[in-house]
């Protein structure tokens, strides 16, 4: 379990993380979602004790990570995949890290196998592709068989196979009862991987809830209708709180009213419907909705001062 | 027990995890040191330079001043101090070990490995102790073997050419040879500490070689002679007091010099330790 309590981290005048609090529970994949520069990596570095908080605390299994008796067996993390020495073989890299908790060749070979790097274990990590580096990073996170796994943007630069592999692995870890905390700026990826979602923007927590609630809460459903009588239905729908758009003569997209209500209204007015579809918003849309007001998300290049202000 | 279709190994296999003690972090750093090819290349280079240059210098002394070729106008007295002759390679080895130390200290910052290291040992300081200890574990025997070989084989070459020699038991000789080893090791440790402190290989190499080795020479050339006493406390001048048999005028006594030099090493390491504790990785 990971707890972040009132964490603030400033780099000079830049406030990377601004008094955030959340708890990551075991048993589900928790997604940490936010655009680039939102403060995801900073938060993760603070949890690992790599960055000292300006104020606030982070706890792993109830205590600061640096006080863990055997850190690697409590929290396995991968921040940047290439956090390794290019001059060392993958196997020796893992042996060196494993030595801190007394695990040796047997476990190292086990995790190499698990991430599919057995064949190249003796090769220098410097020659690894991004995907292989990512797998090695995950192998080192798994070395101590930790109860908590934390990965920063693990699918960055991976091919579809690699992405699917990580997604499957993370879900499996969660099923095994581990705490899985994974960050991404890719909303589409989170939607497929995470059950719980913590959204961060400009160093603040914007949402902390199950994925389903997030999608439902943050954006309204839309209703898509195909009807030969589209104009007539459109007239019937003209009332406060309902917005109708149309991209074809027989198609309407309606916001602010449920599919059921549209169907009933059509029946009352004797409008023929060929299609009536409820369109659940994607996470992407929900996310856009949530972050609509914040400057940094609108492509305008937000200066550091702008973010801190 | 969980079973999966994708991998033959279950992820929740429980390895026999043990507490992360200082000794285990030391072991981890040792595994890192011995699994880098550069460690052994540098070790070989240090051995080769100290022994090889010592023997070559001794042979050159013999061929210019010894009985074999020395004419009547070439009295043995002109030849160099026999100890400096056989330890000719030590000067170059000093540079090698300084660079080696700086590289060991800064390397993980250059590669990003430091994040992995500090995530496995978040108490941080044991990592520094581990780096210093593994470095010492390799450098101490390397220097001991190299300096002993250069001394004894070199003196044999000199005596074979009927040139003056020094025996291990002669006054100040053992102290100077051991002192040379200590000095080179100490500069390496300062280099390592600077590597950790500055987190950049080039800057650390520049600093250890520039400030520690060349600055004293520069300072004594530029500053008035009234500063000479103060300059004796700089690392290289303090080092010279216990790495030579004969006492230079105005130098610190060997014991005092060793103490001053040790203080420099300790200060550098303490600086690295404080920085490591305080700042972000
Ligand atoms: N070491 C650092 N020094 C200065 N600024 C930093 C540092 N690390 C992160 N920042 C700044 O903090 C903010 C958050 O960054 P980061 O945590 O990397 O975001 P994310 O991982 O969500 O993309 C950004 O504005 C970034 O520029
Ligand atoms: Mg990031």
XYZ file of C-alpha atoms in Angstrom, chain A residues 71-294:
224
model
C 13.206 -2.051 0.341
C 13.260 -4.143 -2.835
C 10.920 -6.711 -1.364
C 8.360 -4.064 -0.386
C 8.282 -1.809 -3.418
C 9.557 -2.634 -6.865
C 9.687 0.347 -9.155
C 10.617 1.322 -12.641
C 10.899 5.023 -13.298
C 12.862 5.423 -16.466
C 13.572 2.172 -18.221
C 17.181 2.957 -18.914
C 18.115 3.500 -15.301
C 20.949 1.050 -15.654
C 24.611 0.785 -16.562
C 25.099 0.081 -20.225
C 28.394 -1.648 -19.578
C 26.883 -4.443 -17.532
C 24.964 -7.500 -18.681
C 21.277 -7.751 -17.816
C 21.980 -10.708 -15.559
C 24.792 -8.993 -13.679
C 22.641 -5.883 -13.345
C 19.987 -7.946 -11.611
C 22.549 -9.825 -9.508
C 23.971 -6.528 -8.265
C 20.570 -5.120 -7.296
C 19.418 -8.438 -5.874
C 22.440 -8.551 -3.581
C 20.821 -5.836 -1.449
C 18.190 -8.331 -0.325
C 20.344 -11.415 -0.588
C 18.686 -12.896 -3.675
C 20.993 -14.668 -6.032
C 21.267 -16.340 -9.398
C 18.194 -18.548 -9.037
C 15.765 -15.681 -8.566
C 17.559 -13.585 -11.176
C 17.109 -16.324 -13.756
C 13.489 -16.655 -12.673
C 12.673 -12.996 -13.354
C 14.683 -12.997 -16.581
C 12.464 -15.848 -17.691
C 9.351 -14.056 -16.496
C 10.080 -10.977 -18.613
C 11.345 -13.028 -21.547
C 14.964 -11.939 -21.440
C 16.579 -15.314 -20.704
C 18.287 -15.480 -24.089
C 19.881 -12.052 -23.825
C 20.644 -12.139 -20.100
C 24.368 -12.299 -20.759
C 24.354 -9.415 -23.219
C 25.259 -5.873 -22.299
C 22.176 -3.854 -21.427
C 23.594 -0.988 -23.475
C 22.618 -2.784 -26.651
C 19.031 -3.333 -25.603
C 16.113 -1.876 -27.500
C 13.672 0.348 -25.636
C 11.302 -2.569 -25.215
C 14.025 -4.837 -23.844
C 15.178 -2.087 -21.497
C 11.594 -1.757 -20.322
C 11.427 -5.493 -19.652
C 14.703 -5.374 -17.750
C 13.370 -2.476 -15.702
C 10.315 -4.535 -14.844
C 12.514 -7.536 -14.033
C 14.401 -5.447 -11.493
C 11.122 -4.230 -10.033
C 10.030 -7.847 -9.574
C 13.303 -9.176 -8.159
C 12.261 -8.926 -4.541
C 8.756 -10.216 -5.219
C 7.379 -6.992 -3.766
C 3.845 -6.457 -2.545
C 3.781 -3.102 -4.280
C 4.751 -2.376 -7.861
C 5.122 1.142 -9.217
C 5.803 1.870 -12.879
C 6.233 5.279 -14.484
C 4.927 5.377 -18.041
C 5.753 1.719 -18.683
C 4.220 1.533 -22.139
C 6.100 4.526 -23.526
C 7.733 3.556 -26.777
C 6.587 -0.041 -26.667
C 5.206 -1.910 -29.632
C 1.633 -3.271 -29.414
C 2.903 -6.668 -28.274
C 4.876 -5.098 -25.456
C 1.936 -2.948 -24.410
C -0.361 -5.944 -24.258
C 2.255 -7.846 -22.276
C 2.568 -5.113 -19.654
C -1.190 -4.688 -19.427
C -1.658 -8.408 -18.809
C 1.160 -8.513 -16.289
C -0.189 -5.570 -14.301
C -3.656 -7.054 -14.112
C -2.191 -10.320 -12.955
C -0.229 -8.601 -10.195
C -3.375 -6.900 -9.008
C -5.241 -10.209 -9.031
C -2.478 -11.640 -6.884
C -3.368 -8.997 -4.329
C -0.482 -6.663 -4.938
C -0.660 -2.907 -4.978
C -0.115 -1.770 -8.554
C 0.479 1.902 -9.270
C 1.103 2.838 -12.858
C 1.341 6.248 -14.460
C 0.523 7.329 -17.964
C -0.293 10.423 -19.928
C -2.173 8.206 -22.373
C -5.821 8.199 -21.450
C -6.640 5.410 -23.843
C -4.063 3.188 -22.173
C -5.343 3.844 -18.651
C -8.856 3.047 -19.738
C -7.736 -0.441 -20.694
C -5.487 -1.114 -17.731
C -6.668 0.630 -14.602
C -9.653 -0.085 -12.406
C -9.014 2.835 -10.129
C -7.921 6.218 -11.306
C -6.049 9.089 -9.743
C -5.956 12.083 -12.039
C -3.335 14.753 -11.535
C -3.038 18.088 -13.296
C -0.635 20.895 -12.518
C 0.494 19.178 -9.363
C -2.999 18.738 -7.915
C -5.293 15.787 -7.645
C -8.307 16.301 -9.917
C -10.004 12.976 -9.317
C -9.511 9.847 -7.218
C -12.183 7.257 -7.905
C -13.021 4.013 -9.671
C -12.608 4.231 -13.429
C -16.325 3.670 -14.008
C -17.394 6.501 -11.724
C -14.832 8.758 -13.295
C -16.201 8.201 -16.744
C -19.801 8.554 -15.604
C -19.253 11.522 -13.373
C -17.033 13.582 -15.527
C -18.859 13.589 -18.782
C -22.421 13.245 -19.827
C -23.540 10.434 -22.024
C -24.600 11.360 -25.501
C -27.349 9.824 -27.536
C -27.038 9.162 -31.221
C -30.188 8.910 -33.300
C -30.739 7.963 -36.924
C -34.165 8.954 -38.137
C -35.795 9.859 -41.464
C -37.706 12.484 -39.452
C -34.625 14.025 -37.910
C -35.742 17.672 -38.258
C -39.024 16.962 -36.514
C -37.294 15.163 -33.640
C -34.875 18.036 -33.400
C -37.766 20.460 -32.921
C -39.245 18.209 -30.254
C -35.919 18.203 -28.452
C -35.529 21.951 -28.357
C -35.709 22.633 -24.677
C -33.341 24.018 -22.056
C -30.359 21.803 -21.119
C -30.430 19.751 -24.290
C -27.929 20.301 -27.054
C -28.339 18.783 -30.469
C -25.792 18.590 -33.229
C -26.042 16.979 -36.616
C -23.450 15.844 -39.120
C -25.853 14.284 -41.612
C -29.454 14.936 -42.617
C -30.783 11.859 -40.820
C -28.421 11.860 -37.832
C -28.589 13.696 -34.525
C -26.222 13.739 -31.597
C -27.954 14.750 -28.429
C -26.517 15.812 -25.093
C -28.355 16.432 -21.836
C -30.990 13.739 -22.103
C -30.967 9.952 -21.808
C -31.567 7.509 -24.669
C -34.706 6.329 -22.927
C -36.118 9.853 -22.813
C -35.291 10.387 -26.481
C -37.076 7.157 -27.378
C -40.166 8.101 -25.390
C -40.214 11.578 -26.875
C -39.984 10.110 -30.375
C -42.940 7.801 -29.653
C -45.052 10.711 -28.371
C -44.346 12.681 -31.536
C -44.705 9.678 -33.803
C -41.156 10.005 -35.110
C -39.708 6.896 -36.742
C -36.304 5.856 -35.398
C -33.871 3.654 -37.287
C -31.252 3.759 -34.603
C -31.047 4.911 -31.014
C -27.645 4.578 -29.369
C -26.317 5.555 -25.988
C -22.708 6.641 -26.358
C -20.696 6.274 -23.155
C -17.900 8.793 -23.062
C -14.389 7.523 -23.405
C -11.922 8.215 -20.650
C -10.313 10.653 -22.998
C -13.466 12.724 -23.176
C -13.999 12.488 -19.446
C -10.465 13.629 -18.931
C -10.823 16.555 -21.306
C -13.993 17.565 -19.529
C -12.280 17.452 -16.178
C -9.271 19.422 -17.222
C -11.003 21.872 -19.536
C -10.385 24.830 -17.284
C -6.747 24.314 -16.635
